[in-house]
Coordinates of C-alpha atoms in Angstrom, one line a residue:
Chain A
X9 CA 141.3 96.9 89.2
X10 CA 138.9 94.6 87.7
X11 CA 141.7 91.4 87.6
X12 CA 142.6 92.2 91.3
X13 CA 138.2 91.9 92.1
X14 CA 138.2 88.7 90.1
X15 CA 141.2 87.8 91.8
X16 CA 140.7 88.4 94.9
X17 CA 139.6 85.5 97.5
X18 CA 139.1 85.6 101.2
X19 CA 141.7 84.2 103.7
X20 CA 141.5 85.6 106.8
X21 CA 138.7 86.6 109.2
X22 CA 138.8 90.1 108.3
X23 CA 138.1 89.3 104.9
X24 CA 135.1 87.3 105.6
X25 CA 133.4 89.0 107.8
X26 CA 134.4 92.5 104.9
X27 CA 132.7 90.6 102.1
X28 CA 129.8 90.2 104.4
X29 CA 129.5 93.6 105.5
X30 CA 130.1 94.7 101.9
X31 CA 126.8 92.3 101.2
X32 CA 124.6 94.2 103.8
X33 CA 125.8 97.7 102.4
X34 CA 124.4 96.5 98.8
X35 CA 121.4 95.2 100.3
X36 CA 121.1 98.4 102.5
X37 CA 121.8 100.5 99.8
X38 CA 118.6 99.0 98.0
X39 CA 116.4 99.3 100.8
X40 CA 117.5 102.9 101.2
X41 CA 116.5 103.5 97.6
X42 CA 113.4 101.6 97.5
X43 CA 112.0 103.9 100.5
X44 CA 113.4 106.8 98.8
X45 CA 111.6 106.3 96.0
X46 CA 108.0 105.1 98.1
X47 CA 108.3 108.6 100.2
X48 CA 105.2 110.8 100.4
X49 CA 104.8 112.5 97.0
X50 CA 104.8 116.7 97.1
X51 CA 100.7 116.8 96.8
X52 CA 100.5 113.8 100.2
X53 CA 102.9 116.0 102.0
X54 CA 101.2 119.3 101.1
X55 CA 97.9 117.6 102.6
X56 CA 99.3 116.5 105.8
X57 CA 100.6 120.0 106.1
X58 CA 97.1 121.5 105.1
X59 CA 95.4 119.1 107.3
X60 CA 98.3 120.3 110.6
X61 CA 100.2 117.0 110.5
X62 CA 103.4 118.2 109.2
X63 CA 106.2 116.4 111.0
X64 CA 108.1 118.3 113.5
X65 CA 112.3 118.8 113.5
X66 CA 111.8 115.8 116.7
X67 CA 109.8 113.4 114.7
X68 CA 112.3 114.0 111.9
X69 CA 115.0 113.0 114.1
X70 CA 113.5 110.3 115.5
X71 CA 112.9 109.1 112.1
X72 CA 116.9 109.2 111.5
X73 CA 117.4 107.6 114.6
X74 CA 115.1 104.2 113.6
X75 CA 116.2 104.5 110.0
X76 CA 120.2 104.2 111.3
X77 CA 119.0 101.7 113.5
X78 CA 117.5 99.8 110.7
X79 CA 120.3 100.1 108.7
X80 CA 122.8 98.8 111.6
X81 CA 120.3 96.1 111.6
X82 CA 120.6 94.9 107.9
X83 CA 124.3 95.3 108.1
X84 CA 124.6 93.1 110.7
X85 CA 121.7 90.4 109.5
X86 CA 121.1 90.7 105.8
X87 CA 120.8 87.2 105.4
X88 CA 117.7 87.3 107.6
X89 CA 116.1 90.6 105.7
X90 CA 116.9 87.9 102.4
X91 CA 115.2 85.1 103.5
X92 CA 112.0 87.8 105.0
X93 CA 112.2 89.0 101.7
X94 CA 111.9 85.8 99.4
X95 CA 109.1 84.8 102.0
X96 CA 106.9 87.9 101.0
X97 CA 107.6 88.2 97.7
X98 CA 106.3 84.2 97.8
X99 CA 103.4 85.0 100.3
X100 CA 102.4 88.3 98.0
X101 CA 102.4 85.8 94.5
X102 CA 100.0 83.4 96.6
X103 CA 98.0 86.2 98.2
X104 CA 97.4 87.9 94.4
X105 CA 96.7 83.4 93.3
X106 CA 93.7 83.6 95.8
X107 CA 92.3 87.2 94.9
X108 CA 91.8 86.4 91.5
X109 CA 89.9 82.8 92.4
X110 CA 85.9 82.9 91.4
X111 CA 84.3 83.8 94.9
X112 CA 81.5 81.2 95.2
X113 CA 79.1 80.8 97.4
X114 CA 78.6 77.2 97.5
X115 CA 81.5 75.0 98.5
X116 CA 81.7 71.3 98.3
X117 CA 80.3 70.4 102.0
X118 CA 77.0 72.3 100.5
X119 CA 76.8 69.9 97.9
X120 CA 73.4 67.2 97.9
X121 CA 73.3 65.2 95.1
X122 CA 74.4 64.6 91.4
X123 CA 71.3 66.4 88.9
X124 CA 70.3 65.5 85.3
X125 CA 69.5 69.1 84.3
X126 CA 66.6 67.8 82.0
X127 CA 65.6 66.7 85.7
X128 CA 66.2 70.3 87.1
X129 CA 64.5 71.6 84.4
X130 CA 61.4 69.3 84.5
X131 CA 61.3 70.8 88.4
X132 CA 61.9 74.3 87.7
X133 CA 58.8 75.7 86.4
X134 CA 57.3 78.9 88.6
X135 CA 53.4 78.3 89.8
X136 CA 52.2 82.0 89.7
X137 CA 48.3 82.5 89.7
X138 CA 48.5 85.9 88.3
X139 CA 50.8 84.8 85.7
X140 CA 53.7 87.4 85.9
X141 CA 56.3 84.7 85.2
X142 CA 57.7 83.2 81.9
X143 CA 56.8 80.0 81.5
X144 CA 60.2 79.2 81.1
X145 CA 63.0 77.2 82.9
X146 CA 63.4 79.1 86.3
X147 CA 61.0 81.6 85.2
X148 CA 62.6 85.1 85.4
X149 CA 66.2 84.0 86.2
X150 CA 65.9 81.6 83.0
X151 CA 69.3 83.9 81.5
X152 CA 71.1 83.1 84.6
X153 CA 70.4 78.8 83.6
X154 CA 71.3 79.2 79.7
X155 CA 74.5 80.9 81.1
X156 CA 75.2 78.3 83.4
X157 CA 74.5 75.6 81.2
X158 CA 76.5 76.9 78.5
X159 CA 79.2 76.3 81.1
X160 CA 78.8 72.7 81.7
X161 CA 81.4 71.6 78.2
X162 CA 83.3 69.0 79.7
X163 CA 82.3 65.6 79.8
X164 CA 83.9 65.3 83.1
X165 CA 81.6 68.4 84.2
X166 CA 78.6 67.1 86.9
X167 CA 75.8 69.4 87.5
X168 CA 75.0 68.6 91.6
X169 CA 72.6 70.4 93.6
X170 CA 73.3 72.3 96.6
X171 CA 72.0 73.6 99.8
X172 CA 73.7 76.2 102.3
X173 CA 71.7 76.6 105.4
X174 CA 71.2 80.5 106.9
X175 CA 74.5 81.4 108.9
X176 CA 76.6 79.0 107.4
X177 CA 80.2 80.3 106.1
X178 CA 79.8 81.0 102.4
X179 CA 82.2 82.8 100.2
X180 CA 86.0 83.5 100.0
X181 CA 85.7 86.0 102.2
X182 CA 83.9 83.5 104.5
X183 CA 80.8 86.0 105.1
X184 CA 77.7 84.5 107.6
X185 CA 74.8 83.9 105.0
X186 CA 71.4 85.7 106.2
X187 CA 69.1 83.5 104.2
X188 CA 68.7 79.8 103.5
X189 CA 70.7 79.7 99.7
X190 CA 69.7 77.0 96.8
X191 CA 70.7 76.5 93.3
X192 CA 73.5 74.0 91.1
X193 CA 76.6 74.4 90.7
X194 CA 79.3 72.8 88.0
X195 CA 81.0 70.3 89.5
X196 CA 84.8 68.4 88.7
X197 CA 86.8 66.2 90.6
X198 CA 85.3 67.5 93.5
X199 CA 85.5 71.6 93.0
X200 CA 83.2 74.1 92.4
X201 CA 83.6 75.6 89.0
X202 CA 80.5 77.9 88.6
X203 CA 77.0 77.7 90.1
X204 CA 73.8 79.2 89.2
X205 CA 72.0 80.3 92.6
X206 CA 67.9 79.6 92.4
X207 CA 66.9 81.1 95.7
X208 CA 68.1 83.3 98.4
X209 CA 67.5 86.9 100.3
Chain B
X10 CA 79.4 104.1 103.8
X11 CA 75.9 106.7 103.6
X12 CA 72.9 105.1 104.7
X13 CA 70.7 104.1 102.0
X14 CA 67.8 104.6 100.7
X15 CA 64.9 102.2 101.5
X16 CA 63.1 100.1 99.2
X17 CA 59.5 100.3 99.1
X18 CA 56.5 97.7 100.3
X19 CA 52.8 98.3 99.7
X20 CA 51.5 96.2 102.4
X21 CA 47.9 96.1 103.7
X22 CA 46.9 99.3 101.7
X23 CA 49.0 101.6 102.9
X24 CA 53.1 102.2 101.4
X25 CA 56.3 101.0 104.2
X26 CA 60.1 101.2 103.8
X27 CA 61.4 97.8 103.6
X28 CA 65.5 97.5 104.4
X29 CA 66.1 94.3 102.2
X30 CA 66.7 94.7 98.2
X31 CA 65.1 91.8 97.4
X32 CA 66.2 92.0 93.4
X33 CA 69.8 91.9 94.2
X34 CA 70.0 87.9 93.0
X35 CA 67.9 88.4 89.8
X36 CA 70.1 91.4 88.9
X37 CA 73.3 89.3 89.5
X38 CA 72.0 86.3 87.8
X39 CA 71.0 88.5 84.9
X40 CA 74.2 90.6 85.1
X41 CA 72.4 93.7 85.1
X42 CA 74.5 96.8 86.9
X43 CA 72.6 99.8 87.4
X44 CA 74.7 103.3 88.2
X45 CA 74.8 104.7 91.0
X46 CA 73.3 108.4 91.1
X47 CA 74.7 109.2 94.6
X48 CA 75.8 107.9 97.7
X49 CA 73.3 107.2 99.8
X50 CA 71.8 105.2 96.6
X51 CA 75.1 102.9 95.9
X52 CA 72.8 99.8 94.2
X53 CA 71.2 102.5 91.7
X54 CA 67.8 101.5 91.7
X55 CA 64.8 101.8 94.0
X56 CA 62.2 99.0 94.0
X57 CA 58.5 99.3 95.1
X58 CA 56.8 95.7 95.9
X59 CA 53.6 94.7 97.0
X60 CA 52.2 91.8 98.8
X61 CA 49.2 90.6 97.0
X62 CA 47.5 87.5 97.9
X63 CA 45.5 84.7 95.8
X64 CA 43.6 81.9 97.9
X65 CA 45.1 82.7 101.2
X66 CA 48.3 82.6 99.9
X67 CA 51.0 85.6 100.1
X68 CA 52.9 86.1 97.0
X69 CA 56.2 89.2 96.5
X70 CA 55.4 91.4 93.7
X71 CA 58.0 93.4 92.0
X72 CA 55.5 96.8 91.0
X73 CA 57.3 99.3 90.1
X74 CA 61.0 100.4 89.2
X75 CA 63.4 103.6 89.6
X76 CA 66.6 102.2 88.3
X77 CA 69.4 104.7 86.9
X78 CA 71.2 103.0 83.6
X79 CA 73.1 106.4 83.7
X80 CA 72.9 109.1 86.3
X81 CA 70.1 111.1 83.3
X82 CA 68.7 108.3 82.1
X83 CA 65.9 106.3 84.6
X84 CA 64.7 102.8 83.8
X85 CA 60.9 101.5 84.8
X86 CA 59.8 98.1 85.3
X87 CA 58.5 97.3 81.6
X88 CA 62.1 98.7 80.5
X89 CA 64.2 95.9 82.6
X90 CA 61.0 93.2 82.6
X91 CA 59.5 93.8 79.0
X92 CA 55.4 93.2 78.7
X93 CA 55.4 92.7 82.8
X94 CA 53.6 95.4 85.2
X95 CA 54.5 93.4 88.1
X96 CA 56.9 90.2 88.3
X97 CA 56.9 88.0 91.0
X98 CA 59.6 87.8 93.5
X99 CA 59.8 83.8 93.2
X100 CA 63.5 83.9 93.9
X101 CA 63.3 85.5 97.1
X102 CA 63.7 83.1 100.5
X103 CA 65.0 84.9 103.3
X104 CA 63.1 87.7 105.6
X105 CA 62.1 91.2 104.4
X106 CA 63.1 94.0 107.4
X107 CA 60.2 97.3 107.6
X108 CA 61.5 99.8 110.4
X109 CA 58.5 100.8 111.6
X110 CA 57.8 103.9 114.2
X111 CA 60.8 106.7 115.8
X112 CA 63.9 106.4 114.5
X113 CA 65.9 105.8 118.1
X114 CA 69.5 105.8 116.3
X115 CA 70.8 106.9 112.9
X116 CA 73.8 104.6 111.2
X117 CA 75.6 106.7 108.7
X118 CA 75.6 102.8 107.2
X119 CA 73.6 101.0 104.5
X120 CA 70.3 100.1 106.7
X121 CA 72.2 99.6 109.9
X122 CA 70.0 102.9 111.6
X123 CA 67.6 101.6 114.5
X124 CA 63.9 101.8 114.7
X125 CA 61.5 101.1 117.7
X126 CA 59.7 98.1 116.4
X127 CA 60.6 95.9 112.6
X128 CA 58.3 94.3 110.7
X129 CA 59.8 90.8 110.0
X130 CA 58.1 88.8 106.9
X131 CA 59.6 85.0 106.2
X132 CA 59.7 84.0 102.3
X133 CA 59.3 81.4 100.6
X134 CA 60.5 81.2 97.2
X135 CA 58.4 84.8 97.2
X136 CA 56.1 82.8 99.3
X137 CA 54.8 84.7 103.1
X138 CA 55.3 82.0 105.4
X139 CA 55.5 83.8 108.6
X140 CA 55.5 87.1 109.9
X141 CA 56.1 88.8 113.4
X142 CA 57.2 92.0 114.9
X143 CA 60.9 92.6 117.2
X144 CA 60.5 95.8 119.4
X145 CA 64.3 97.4 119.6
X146 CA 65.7 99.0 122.8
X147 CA 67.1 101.9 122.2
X148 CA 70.8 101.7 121.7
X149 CA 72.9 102.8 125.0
X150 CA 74.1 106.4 124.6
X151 CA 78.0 106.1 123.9
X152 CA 80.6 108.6 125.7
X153 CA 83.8 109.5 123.8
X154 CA 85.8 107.4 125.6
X155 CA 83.9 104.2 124.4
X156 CA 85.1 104.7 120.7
X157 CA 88.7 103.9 119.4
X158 CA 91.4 106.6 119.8
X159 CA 91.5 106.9 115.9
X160 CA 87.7 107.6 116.1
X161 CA 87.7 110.3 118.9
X162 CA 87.4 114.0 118.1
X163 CA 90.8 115.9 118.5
X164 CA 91.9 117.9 121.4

């Protein structure tokens, strides 16, 4: 049996267009599983049916009805369900790459100017006549500049100031700022690596 | 998301909600997370400031401090700022919102309810630079139609 497989090779039409369909009934076959195994769990059906959604013997039907439909459809043009699925595994790999990216609020267009952070220190100091702040680097955020400085290791590492007006696009998520924002930020070739934010709302 | 609880501003003698946390960048830069006790209090801490002024000018005073480092267990000021019974706000620029009069809408959303009239104060670097009032129309009654389909009450 296994010798005639091996042997086997495709001559006329018929056997063509067999091997294909054979392809789509694997692939089907592996859809049909995978949304076998992603139905509703007993405890998220027993809530739909607590809650009076429980899906009538029409809605069932219907259900086989798209599902043949779907099936018909992969039979017919499995390479296309292939090349859709390569494309999201690819587009789910790039969308988990971007999740896990810092979410900064400065981005380069914010940046001013290139800062010695003895400079930035020098500048820092808090004038408070009632004398409720450290007299420290950046007075109560002072942690907040030891962390970021014990960030800047590199030699190719630039401390730059920076300056996002109010409304401005900050952010991965590309949120409208409510408040004028100020601070540094660790800077190489060009990208944001950290910044240490000295003033906003 | 329940509406929040205010923060607190002593201004002019007498005690105001203010709908701005105004300690959210020192916490972050400080990484200090506070639990949350319940949901209308999701940052776990409430602030009270005052506005206390020196020479004409307006300076942000953290003064006091209800922050939860466990749901039992309730930080002050002098626990999260050691030897300090106020600090000032000097990393605060941006506006500090007081609702102020009737309530004309509640938001079941952080401070998103409407007021008749807020209290708008500019900052500085903890600094009052400017300060004015907005009076708020009452928000147009909505009908059941004006809400998404998903929203609407079943029939």
């Amino acid at each position: 049996m296994i010798d005639f497989v091996l042997s086997w090779r495709p001559v006329t039409w018929l056997d063509y267009f067999s091997l294909y369909i054979v392809l789509g009934i694997v692939i089907a076959s592996c859809l049909l599983i995978n949304s076998w195994r992603e139905r509703p769990s007993e405890f998220a059906r027993g809530l739909m049916k607590a809650m009076g959604k429980e899906v009538s013997l029409v809605e069932q039907l219907k259900e086989v009805g798209v599902y043949c439909l779907a099936l018909l459809c992969v039979l017919l043009g499995w390479p296309g369900f292939v090349v859709w699925f390569f494309k999201h595994k690819k587009d789910q790999a790039a969308n988990q790459a971007w999740q896990a990216l810092p979410d900064f609020e400065c981005a380069p267009e914010y940046l001013i100017t290139e800062v010695n952070p003895v400079d930035a220190e020098i500048a820092s100091y808090i004038i408070d006549p009632l004398g409720t702040v450290p007299p420290l680097p950046f007075g109560h955020l002072n942690k907040g500049w030891a962390n970021f400085l014990s960030e800047l290791t590199d030699d190719q590492d630039e401390m730059w100031s920076f300056y996002i007006p109010k409304g401005s696009k900050t952010g991965k998520y590309q949120f409208e700022c409510s408040s004028d924002i100020r601070g540094y930020a660790k800077v190489r070739e060009g990208k944001v690596l950290a910044e240490f934010i000295t003033e906003r709302d | 998301m329940t509406a929040q609880i205010s923060e607190r501003l002593i201004y002019g003698g007498k005690e105001i909600p203010l709908f701005t946390n105004p300690l959210s960048l020192y916490l972050k830069n400080n990484g200090i997370a506070f639990e949350s006790p319940h949901t209308a209090n999701w940052r776990g801490y409430v602030g009270t400031w005052e506005i206390l002024e020196y020479e004409g000018v307006e300076r942000l005073y953290l003064v006091g401090l209800s922050a939860h480092k466990t749901y039992e267990e309730i930080l002050s000021l002098s626990d999260v700022f050691p030897s300090h019974d106020k600090v000032f706000a000097h990393w605060f620029t941006g506006e500090l919102r007081c609702p102020q009069g009737a309530q004309l809408e509640y938001r079941h959303m952080g401070y998103a309810s409407v007021y008749e009239y807020d209290l708008l104060m500019d900052f500085k670097q903890g600094v009052l630079i400017n300060k004015y009032a907005r009076h708020n129309e009452p928000p147009k009654k909505k009908d059941e139609k004006d809400y998404p389909s998903f929203l609407r009450r079943g029939s």
